[in-house]
Each structure stands twice: as C-alpha cells, then as structure tokens.
Amino acid sequence: MFGLKKKDKIVDENIIELDIDQAVDCLCDFTYNFYWNHKGEKMELTDKIPNNNYTFQDIVEHLKKGYSVKINGDVGHRLCSSMGVDLAYFGGTGSAIEVGDVFVNGNVASRMGISMRKGNIYVSGKITDPIGNLVEVKSDVKGYKKFISITELLMDKPKVKLIGASKYSKKLEINDGLIRDTLGARLDGDYEVILNGNADLSTGILMKKGIVRVNGNGGNNTAALLNGGTVIIDGNCDDFTAVEMKKGTVIINGNAGKFLGPKKISGVIYGKQGSPIHPTKEHELTNEDKITLQNYKFNPKGFIKFE
C-alpha cells in the first residue's frame, strides 16, 4: 500500500472489521488512554469495544502483527495514539515497530495520531483538528484520505506525495492550516519541521534530535519530556512548558506560560515572559546564550533564560 497507484479496494485477508453505532474513543490506541496515568480507572486493555467481540488490546495486538483494522462508523478521540511504538511501559523497547493500516469509513474526532511513529491511517469522512503528529499524503486507496506520521516521513523516507506540505532537503514545511498536537514527536535525526500556524498540546514531545518550529502559538506541555533537539515557538505558549524536560533547547518568542519547567532535569528555555516552577529559575543571558538565540535568527533583547 505504499505505492501511489490507486486501488479500488482494501486488500488484506487478515483484516478485522469493527461496526460501531456511536463514536468510541481510544480505538487502536497503543497507550490505552495513557494507562500509566489512570491505572485502569478509565479503561482496561481487556475491555470489549462496544457492540463488538474484540477488546481494545485485541486490536492493538492485531496491528502489531502487521494486519489491518477497518472501522465502520464515526470514530472518537485519540484514534491511533502512539501507534507504531513498542511502548516501554508495557514491557517493550520504546523503539519504532512496523504495524498494519487503519481504515475508517466515517468521521474522526480530534487528536488522531498523537505521538504516532509508524503506520497509515485512511479516512473516508471528515477529520476534526487538532490532529496529531501527522501529514496528509496522496492516497493509494480509492475513497480515502491517507495520513502518515511526520516522524516516519522524515526518518524512514517512504515514497509518498505530500498534500498541504513541502519537503526540501532535510526540512518539512506544513501549510495545510490544521492545528497539531505532538508535532515532531519522537524525532531523532537532523531534520527540521516547520508548521505555519498554531500548535496545541505537547509540541516536540520525546524528541531526541532535530528542530521543530511553530510559526504561531503553542498549547500546554510544549516540549514535554524533551530529550534533545530544539523546539521553537514564534509566539506564546500555554502552561507547563518543558515539563519533565531532560535536555535540549526551547525558545519561546513570547510568553512561555505558567508552571514553566516542572520536574525539569536539564536543558535550557528562553522566553520573553514566563513563570517558572521548581527546579527551574530565571537567569540573565550570557554571551553564549545570546549567540544561541542569534543562531536561530532571534534578537536576544528582551529574552530571559530559564534553567
């Protein structure tokens, strides 16, 4: 399914089909709605998907085997969250893994593909933004729009034709007007992602290398769990910027928000305003800091260092 030649139908003899009457959240969600936070209060892996004989875990494990899932009906929030990741919380390696495709005959609610690393999502209906770490590409299946992970596009280089975005050299520039969560999630290479517009939750989450630049505002948890690389917001952010940041650089050309840098281990944050929380504190810029900002085409005047 990676070629650009159109197909009239889905071809997968091992496909699982789900028929849903009402939108269900967290389908094909490899985190099970961030199970490590709710510990089963919101859902269990073995819960049955309403009106179906499959559990939420059955579907995820099916995708991990490289087989496809087709959903007939409108889908709820967080479809395919962290798809294509062998999550360490569940005993995995934390690395990217090959997965099957997800097809939706219907509409999809917000936060589709947050922190997604690999795989293809095909949708016949409408999609509500914010979407996740995704970009649209020319579909190879008739009647569906196709979306892939931005991180997969850059690091694995599948042969696709972009829609609403342009790739040149090691840069990806997105101009489709959609708001995104988790932009550049898990990026680990010398690439640059440029979003012309606003972002929402967790821009650059779990990045290790590269640059993610938002030419607009950011939402909560910008640069959460950042483990290297650079996140740039050419505007303001909401709260909890750089929560649990391990290393790297964050530049906010505006207000970095409240509760800035909670549980931060290392790395540096630059912003023109912000309210840091322990262990992060305000510092004056050094000459080295000024050079860093200039290298990213910012005038250091008015910036504060949070470290």
mmCIF file of C-alpha atoms in Angstrom:
data_model
loop_
_atom_site.group_PDB
_atom_site.id
_atom_site.type_symbol
_atom_site.label_atom_id
_atom_site.label_comp_id
_atom_site.label_asym_id
_atom_site.label_seq_id
_atom_site.Cartn_x
_atom_site.Cartn_y
_atom_site.Cartn_z
ATOM 1 C CA MET A 1 0.000 0.000 0.000
ATOM 2 C CA PHE A 2 2.977 2.325 -0.058
ATOM 3 C CA GLY A 3 2.850 2.954 -3.812
ATOM 4 C CA LEU A 4 0.981 5.804 -5.418
ATOM 5 C CA LYS A 5 -1.149 3.712 -7.761
ATOM 6 C CA LYS A 6 -4.821 3.810 -6.787
ATOM 7 C CA LYS A 7 -6.547 0.648 -5.627
ATOM 8 C CA ASP A 8 -10.282 0.103 -5.862
ATOM 9 C CA LYS A 9 -10.498 -1.772 -2.568
ATOM 10 C CA ILE A 10 -8.631 -2.725 0.585
ATOM 11 C CA VAL A 11 -6.602 -5.903 0.225
ATOM 12 C CA ASP A 12 -5.821 -7.726 3.493
ATOM 13 C CA GLU A 13 -7.190 -11.214 4.097
ATOM 14 C CA ASN A 14 -6.464 -10.854 7.829
ATOM 15 C CA ILE A 15 -8.349 -7.583 8.276
ATOM 16 C CA ILE A 16 -10.530 -7.080 11.369
ATOM 17 C CA GLU A 17 -13.730 -5.085 10.824
ATOM 18 C CA LEU A 18 -15.478 -3.168 13.601
ATOM 19 C CA ASP A 19 -19.020 -1.869 13.252
ATOM 20 C CA ILE A 20 -19.713 0.938 15.711
ATOM 21 C CA ASP A 21 -23.005 2.763 16.315
ATOM 22 C CA GLN A 22 -21.605 5.578 18.476
ATOM 23 C CA ALA A 23 -18.164 7.161 18.378
ATOM 24 C CA VAL A 24 -15.696 5.257 20.569
ATOM 25 C CA ASP A 25 -12.588 6.937 21.973
ATOM 26 C CA CYS A 26 -9.096 5.410 22.000
ATOM 27 C CA LEU A 27 -9.520 2.864 19.237
ATOM 28 C CA CYS A 28 -6.153 1.499 18.069
ATOM 29 C CA ASP A 29 -4.602 3.484 20.930
ATOM 30 C CA PHE A 30 -1.275 1.904 21.865
ATOM 31 C CA THR A 31 -1.302 3.794 25.217
ATOM 32 C CA TYR A 32 -4.858 2.763 26.155
ATOM 33 C CA ASN A 33 -5.649 6.378 27.040
ATOM 34 C CA PHE A 34 -2.298 6.767 28.855
ATOM 35 C CA TYR A 35 -2.869 3.744 31.049
ATOM 36 C CA TRP A 36 0.105 4.624 33.270
ATOM 37 C CA ASN A 37 -1.816 7.690 34.498
ATOM 38 C CA HIS A 38 -5.261 6.241 35.178
ATOM 39 C CA LYS A 39 -4.243 2.646 36.110
ATOM 40 C CA GLY A 40 -7.426 1.153 34.725
ATOM 41 C CA GLU A 41 -9.904 3.736 36.034
ATOM 42 C CA LYS A 42 -10.790 4.973 32.547
ATOM 43 C CA MET A 43 -10.427 1.724 30.610
ATOM 44 C CA GLU A 44 -8.837 -1.708 30.782
ATOM 45 C CA LEU A 45 -6.895 -3.331 27.983
ATOM 46 C CA THR A 46 -9.329 -6.248 28.079
ATOM 47 C CA ASP A 47 -12.491 -4.138 27.885
ATOM 48 C CA LYS A 48 -14.690 -5.082 24.951
ATOM 49 C CA ILE A 49 -15.170 -2.455 22.253
ATOM 50 C CA PRO A 50 -18.912 -1.577 22.426
ATOM 51 C CA ASN A 51 -21.087 -3.793 20.185
ATOM 52 C CA ASN A 52 -18.067 -5.896 19.130
ATOM 53 C CA ASN A 53 -16.420 -9.113 20.234
ATOM 54 C CA TYR A 54 -12.904 -7.638 20.198
ATOM 55 C CA THR A 55 -11.131 -5.960 23.095
ATOM 56 C CA PHE A 56 -9.087 -2.765 22.799
ATOM 57 C CA GLN A 57 -5.972 -4.912 23.261
ATOM 58 C CA ASP A 58 -7.020 -7.344 20.523
ATOM 59 C CA ILE A 59 -6.998 -4.508 18.016
ATOM 60 C CA VAL A 60 -3.604 -3.151 19.066
ATOM 61 C CA GLU A 61 -2.006 -6.607 19.013
ATOM 62 C CA HIS A 62 -3.531 -7.247 15.584
ATOM 63 C CA LEU A 63 -1.907 -4.071 14.242
ATOM 64 C CA LYS A 64 1.431 -5.060 15.794
ATOM 65 C CA LYS A 65 1.325 -8.229 13.684
ATOM 66 C CA GLY A 66 1.157 -6.066 10.570
ATOM 67 C CA TYR A 67 -2.526 -6.695 9.888
ATOM 68 C CA SER A 68 -5.166 -4.061 9.125
ATOM 69 C CA VAL A 69 -8.208 -2.804 11.016
ATOM 70 C CA LYS A 70 -11.306 -1.345 9.343
ATOM 71 C CA ILE A 71 -13.778 0.702 11.390
ATOM 72 C CA ASN A 72 -17.267 1.253 10.015
ATOM 73 C CA GLY A 73 -18.796 4.303 11.648
ATOM 74 C CA ASP A 74 -17.659 7.560 13.206
ATOM 75 C CA VAL A 75 -14.632 7.350 15.495
ATOM 76 C CA GLY A 76 -13.995 9.245 18.744
ATOM 77 C CA HIS A 77 -10.907 10.976 20.096
ATOM 78 C CA ARG A 78 -7.288 9.748 20.174
ATOM 79 C CA LEU A 79 -7.510 7.249 17.328
ATOM 80 C CA CYS A 80 -4.114 5.534 16.842
ATOM 81 C CA SER A 81 -2.372 7.295 19.725
ATOM 82 C CA SER A 82 1.348 6.320 19.759
ATOM 83 C CA MET A 83 0.737 3.803 17.002
ATOM 84 C CA GLY A 84 3.937 2.180 15.789
ATOM 85 C CA VAL A 85 5.751 2.393 19.132
ATOM 86 C CA ASP A 86 6.785 -0.614 21.222
ATOM 87 C CA LEU A 87 5.994 1.195 24.470
ATOM 88 C CA ALA A 88 8.377 0.574 27.370
ATOM 89 C CA TYR A 89 5.566 0.781 29.953
ATOM 90 C CA PHE A 90 4.109 -2.436 28.565
ATOM 91 C CA GLY A 91 7.492 -4.186 28.510
ATOM 92 C CA GLY A 92 8.600 -3.008 25.070
ATOM 93 C CA THR A 93 11.831 -1.481 23.830
ATOM 94 C CA GLY A 94 10.470 2.035 23.311
ATOM 95 C CA SER A 95 11.503 1.819 19.653
ATOM 96 C CA ALA A 96 9.508 2.107 16.450
ATOM 97 C CA ILE A 97 7.805 -1.041 15.152
ATOM 98 C CA GLU A 98 6.077 -1.936 11.900
ATOM 99 C CA VAL A 99 2.279 -2.001 12.101
ATOM 100 C CA GLY A 100 -0.738 -2.586 9.913
ATOM 101 C CA ASP A 101 -3.062 0.030 8.445
ATOM 102 C CA VAL A 102 -6.198 1.584 9.958
ATOM 103 C CA PHE A 103 -9.207 2.389 7.757
ATOM 104 C CA VAL A 104 -12.167 4.492 8.920
ATOM 105 C CA ASN A 105 -15.404 4.515 6.981
ATOM 106 C CA GLY A 106 -16.719 7.627 8.680
ATOM 107 C CA ASN A 107 -15.572 10.740 10.507
ATOM 108 C CA VAL A 108 -12.799 11.049 13.095
ATOM 109 C CA ALA A 109 -12.832 13.273 16.197
ATOM 110 C CA SER A 110 -9.847 15.251 17.458
ATOM 111 C CA ARG A 111 -6.321 14.141 18.419
ATOM 112 C CA MET A 112 -6.000 11.433 15.776
ATOM 113 C CA GLY A 113 -2.451 10.081 15.682
ATOM 114 C CA ILE A 114 -0.954 11.874 18.673
ATOM 115 C CA SER A 115 2.681 10.822 19.198
ATOM 116 C CA MET A 116 2.293 8.397 16.291
ATOM 117 C CA ARG A 117 5.521 6.942 14.923
ATOM 118 C CA LYS A 118 4.595 4.480 12.129
ATOM 119 C CA GLY A 119 1.656 3.203 10.142
ATOM 120 C CA ASN A 120 -1.016 4.562 7.811
ATOM 121 C CA ILE A 121 -4.445 5.953 8.660
ATOM 122 C CA TYR A 122 -7.077 6.092 5.915
ATOM 123 C CA VAL A 123 -10.253 8.140 6.474
ATOM 124 C CA SER A 124 -13.270 8.440 4.185
ATOM 125 C CA GLY A 125 -15.036 11.195 6.128
ATOM 126 C CA LYS A 126 -14.187 14.414 7.935
ATOM 127 C CA ILE A 127 -11.382 14.914 10.452
ATOM 128 C CA THR A 128 -11.567 17.289 13.413
ATOM 129 C CA ASP A 129 -8.411 19.081 14.445
ATOM 130 C CA PRO A 130 -6.223 19.279 16.367
ATOM 131 C CA ILE A 131 -4.758 16.225 14.719
ATOM 132 C CA GLY A 132 -1.590 14.564 15.953
ATOM 133 C CA ASN A 133 1.883 14.052 14.533
ATOM 134 C CA LEU A 134 0.521 13.524 11.027
ATOM 135 C CA VAL A 135 0.708 14.823 7.497
ATOM 136 C CA GLU A 136 -1.614 14.009 4.610
ATOM 137 C CA VAL A 137 -0.206 12.227 1.572
ATOM 138 C CA LYS A 138 -1.721 11.170 -1.740
ATOM 139 C CA SER A 139 -3.870 8.138 -1.076
ATOM 140 C CA ASP A 140 -3.330 4.813 -2.756
ATOM 141 C CA VAL A 141 -6.823 3.534 -1.881
ATOM 142 C CA LYS A 142 -9.844 4.968 -3.655
ATOM 143 C CA GLY A 143 -12.299 6.892 -1.468
ATOM 144 C CA TYR A 144 -9.930 7.537 1.430
ATOM 145 C CA LYS A 145 -7.617 10.299 2.550
ATOM 146 C CA LYS A 146 -4.291 8.960 3.803
ATOM 147 C CA PHE A 147 -2.215 10.197 6.743
ATOM 148 C CA ILE A 148 1.223 9.129 7.942
ATOM 149 C CA SER A 149 3.467 10.052 10.860
ATOM 150 C CA ILE A 150 5.642 13.119 10.327
ATOM 151 C CA THR A 151 8.460 11.351 12.144
ATOM 152 C CA GLU A 152 8.152 8.329 9.867
ATOM 153 C CA LEU A 153 8.131 10.578 6.808
ATOM 154 C CA LEU A 154 11.436 12.164 7.804
ATOM 155 C CA MET A 155 13.285 9.252 9.341
ATOM 156 C CA ASP A 156 12.112 6.311 7.243
ATOM 157 C CA LYS A 157 11.547 8.150 3.938
ATOM 158 C CA PRO A 158 8.534 6.304 2.487
ATOM 159 C CA LYS A 159 7.759 7.092 -1.147
ATOM 160 C CA VAL A 160 4.740 9.380 -0.878
ATOM 161 C CA LYS A 161 3.410 12.607 -2.388
ATOM 162 C CA LEU A 162 2.659 15.289 0.199
ATOM 163 C CA ILE A 163 -0.614 17.225 0.394
ATOM 164 C CA GLY A 164 -0.580 20.595 2.148
ATOM 165 C CA ALA A 165 3.128 20.343 2.885
ATOM 166 C CA SER A 166 6.502 20.537 1.150
ATOM 167 C CA LYS A 167 9.732 18.685 1.811
ATOM 168 C CA TYR A 168 13.093 20.009 0.654
ATOM 169 C CA SER A 169 16.464 18.721 1.748
ATOM 170 C CA LYS A 170 16.008 17.892 5.441
ATOM 171 C CA LYS A 171 13.131 20.328 6.012
ATOM 172 C CA LEU A 172 9.389 19.680 6.119
ATOM 173 C CA GLU A 173 7.140 22.753 5.882
ATOM 174 C CA ILE A 174 3.431 22.327 6.640
ATOM 175 C CA ASN A 175 0.882 24.803 5.271
ATOM 176 C CA ASP A 176 -2.462 22.982 5.477
ATOM 177 C CA GLY A 177 -3.949 25.216 8.208
ATOM 178 C CA LEU A 178 -4.598 22.345 10.641
ATOM 179 C CA ILE A 179 -3.696 22.665 14.309
ATOM 180 C CA ARG A 180 -1.471 19.843 15.553
ATOM 181 C CA ASP A 181 -0.686 18.106 18.834
ATOM 182 C CA THR A 182 2.644 16.329 19.465
ATOM 183 C CA LEU A 183 4.248 17.843 16.377
ATOM 184 C CA GLY A 184 7.582 16.108 15.738
ATOM 185 C CA ALA A 185 7.035 13.529 18.464
ATOM 186 C CA ARG A 186 9.970 11.125 18.919
ATOM 187 C CA LEU A 187 12.037 12.806 16.192
ATOM 188 C CA ASP A 188 15.627 11.544 16.370
ATOM 189 C CA GLY A 189 17.533 12.952 13.387
ATOM 190 C CA ASP A 190 18.923 16.157 11.905
ATOM 191 C CA TYR A 191 15.630 17.280 10.392
ATOM 192 C CA GLU A 192 13.536 20.424 10.736
ATOM 193 C CA VAL A 193 9.740 20.549 10.917
ATOM 194 C CA ILE A 194 8.121 23.930 10.261
ATOM 195 C CA LEU A 195 4.422 24.443 10.995
ATOM 196 C CA ASN A 196 2.973 27.672 9.602
ATOM 197 C CA GLY A 197 0.133 28.149 12.032
ATOM 198 C CA ASN A 198 -0.715 27.306 15.623
ATOM 199 C CA ALA A 199 0.064 24.109 17.525
ATOM 200 C CA ASP A 200 -1.714 22.678 20.529
ATOM 201 C CA LEU A 201 -0.532 20.060 23.036
ATOM 202 C CA SER A 202 2.981 18.697 23.549
ATOM 203 C CA THR A 203 4.927 20.055 20.587
ATOM 204 C CA GLY A 204 8.205 18.120 20.301
ATOM 205 C CA ILE A 205 7.341 15.561 22.970
ATOM 206 C CA LEU A 206 10.038 12.906 23.430
ATOM 207 C CA MET A 207 12.260 14.423 20.738
ATOM 208 C CA LYS A 208 15.922 13.449 20.827
ATOM 209 C CA LYS A 209 17.320 15.348 17.865
ATOM 210 C CA GLY A 210 16.243 17.870 15.252
ATOM 211 C CA ILE A 211 14.289 21.139 15.197
ATOM 212 C CA VAL A 212 10.544 21.721 15.437
ATOM 213 C CA ARG A 213 9.489 25.290 14.687
ATOM 214 C CA VAL A 214 5.939 26.630 15.059
ATOM 215 C CA ASN A 215 5.286 29.942 13.328
ATOM 216 C CA GLY A 216 2.385 30.652 15.638
ATOM 217 C CA ASN A 217 1.324 29.889 19.202
ATOM 218 C CA GLY A 218 1.757 26.665 21.192
ATOM 219 C CA GLY A 219 -0.531 24.986 23.707
ATOM 220 C CA ASN A 220 0.061 23.248 27.029
ATOM 221 C CA ASN A 221 3.019 20.929 27.646
ATOM 222 C CA THR A 222 5.182 22.308 24.834
ATOM 223 C CA ALA A 223 8.495 20.379 24.791
ATOM 224 C CA ALA A 224 7.236 17.884 27.368
ATOM 225 C CA LEU A 225 9.814 15.154 28.030
ATOM 226 C CA LEU A 226 12.163 16.775 25.516
ATOM 227 C CA ASN A 227 15.316 14.673 25.360
ATOM 228 C CA GLY A 228 17.375 16.676 22.870
ATOM 229 C CA GLY A 229 16.980 18.885 19.849
ATOM 230 C CA THR A 230 15.291 22.278 19.695
ATOM 231 C CA VAL A 231 11.663 23.394 19.959
ATOM 232 C CA ILE A 232 10.846 26.925 18.786
ATOM 233 C CA ILE A 233 7.504 28.694 19.226
ATOM 234 C CA ASP A 234 7.386 32.050 17.437
ATOM 235 C CA GLY A 235 4.551 33.218 19.665
ATOM 236 C CA ASN A 236 3.108 32.403 23.082
ATOM 237 C CA CYS A 237 2.620 29.094 24.906
ATOM 238 C CA ASP A 238 0.084 27.922 27.437
ATOM 239 C CA ASP A 239 1.143 26.312 30.730
ATOM 240 C CA PHE A 240 3.551 23.523 31.743
ATOM 241 C CA THR A 241 6.119 24.240 29.037
ATOM 242 C CA ALA A 242 9.118 21.858 29.246
ATOM 243 C CA VAL A 243 7.536 19.607 31.861
ATOM 244 C CA GLU A 244 9.999 16.800 32.719
ATOM 245 C CA MET A 245 12.440 18.110 30.101
ATOM 246 C CA LYS A 246 15.664 16.071 30.088
ATOM 247 C CA LYS A 247 17.852 18.077 27.710
ATOM 248 C CA GLY A 248 17.739 20.273 24.618
ATOM 249 C CA THR A 249 16.747 23.864 23.874
ATOM 250 C CA VAL A 250 13.352 25.577 23.943
ATOM 251 C CA ILE A 251 12.826 29.068 22.507
ATOM 252 C CA ILE A 252 9.529 30.904 23.058
ATOM 253 C CA ASN A 253 9.397 34.264 21.267
ATOM 254 C CA GLY A 254 6.726 35.461 23.672
ATOM 255 C CA ASN A 255 5.168 34.272 26.934
ATOM 256 C CA ALA A 256 6.271 30.743 27.891
ATOM 257 C CA GLY A 257 3.317 30.400 30.280
ATOM 258 C CA LYS A 258 2.790 29.474 33.921
ATOM 259 C CA PHE A 259 4.251 26.468 35.754
ATOM 260 C CA LEU A 260 7.278 26.614 33.479
ATOM 261 C CA GLY A 261 9.786 23.748 33.660
ATOM 262 C CA PRO A 262 8.276 21.489 36.363
ATOM 263 C CA LYS A 263 10.389 18.389 37.121
ATOM 264 C CA LYS A 264 12.944 19.634 34.596
ATOM 265 C CA ILE A 265 16.248 17.744 34.684
ATOM 266 C CA SER A 266 18.450 19.683 32.258
ATOM 267 C CA GLY A 267 18.402 21.803 29.119
ATOM 268 C CA VAL A 268 17.628 25.483 28.683
ATOM 269 C CA ILE A 269 14.485 27.514 27.998
ATOM 270 C CA TYR A 270 14.471 31.012 26.534
ATOM 271 C CA GLY A 271 11.385 33.190 26.636
ATOM 272 C CA LYS A 272 10.342 36.830 26.896
ATOM 273 C CA GLN A 273 7.980 36.105 29.787
ATOM 274 C CA GLY A 274 7.154 33.088 31.925
ATOM 275 C CA SER A 275 6.503 31.908 35.461
ATOM 276 C CA PRO A 276 8.950 29.122 36.348
ATOM 277 C CA ILE A 277 8.311 26.477 38.969
ATOM 278 C CA HIS A 278 10.879 24.453 40.953
ATOM 279 C CA PRO A 279 13.506 23.444 39.966
ATOM 280 C CA THR A 280 13.525 25.977 37.104
ATOM 281 C CA LYS A 281 14.689 29.537 37.829
ATOM 282 C CA GLU A 282 15.207 32.811 35.954
ATOM 283 C CA HIS A 283 18.726 33.818 34.866
ATOM 284 C CA GLU A 284 20.234 36.641 32.854
ATOM 285 C CA LEU A 285 21.527 35.789 29.393
ATOM 286 C CA THR A 286 25.210 35.045 28.988
ATOM 287 C CA ASN A 287 27.112 35.870 25.812
ATOM 288 C CA GLU A 288 26.810 32.210 24.849
ATOM 289 C CA ASP A 289 23.020 32.409 25.271
ATOM 290 C CA LYS A 290 22.884 35.485 23.040
ATOM 291 C CA ILE A 291 24.855 33.688 20.342
ATOM 292 C CA THR A 292 22.480 30.720 20.563
ATOM 293 C CA LEU A 293 19.446 32.946 20.024
ATOM 294 C CA GLN A 294 21.128 34.773 17.160
ATOM 295 C CA ASN A 295 21.930 31.454 15.509
ATOM 296 C CA TYR A 296 18.185 30.770 15.444
ATOM 297 C CA LYS A 297 17.547 34.248 13.944
ATOM 298 C CA PHE A 298 16.239 35.898 17.138
ATOM 299 C CA ASN A 299 17.295 39.235 18.594
ATOM 300 C CA PRO A 300 18.349 38.394 22.184
ATOM 301 C CA LYS A 301 16.926 41.682 23.514
ATOM 302 C CA GLY A 302 14.009 41.029 25.862
ATOM 303 C CA PHE A 303 14.702 37.302 26.335
ATOM 304 C CA ILE A 304 15.041 35.669 29.743
ATOM 305 C CA LYS A 305 16.863 32.425 30.398
ATOM 306 C CA PHE A 306 15.053 29.745 32.427
ATOM 307 C CA GLU A 307 17.234 26.923 33.676
#
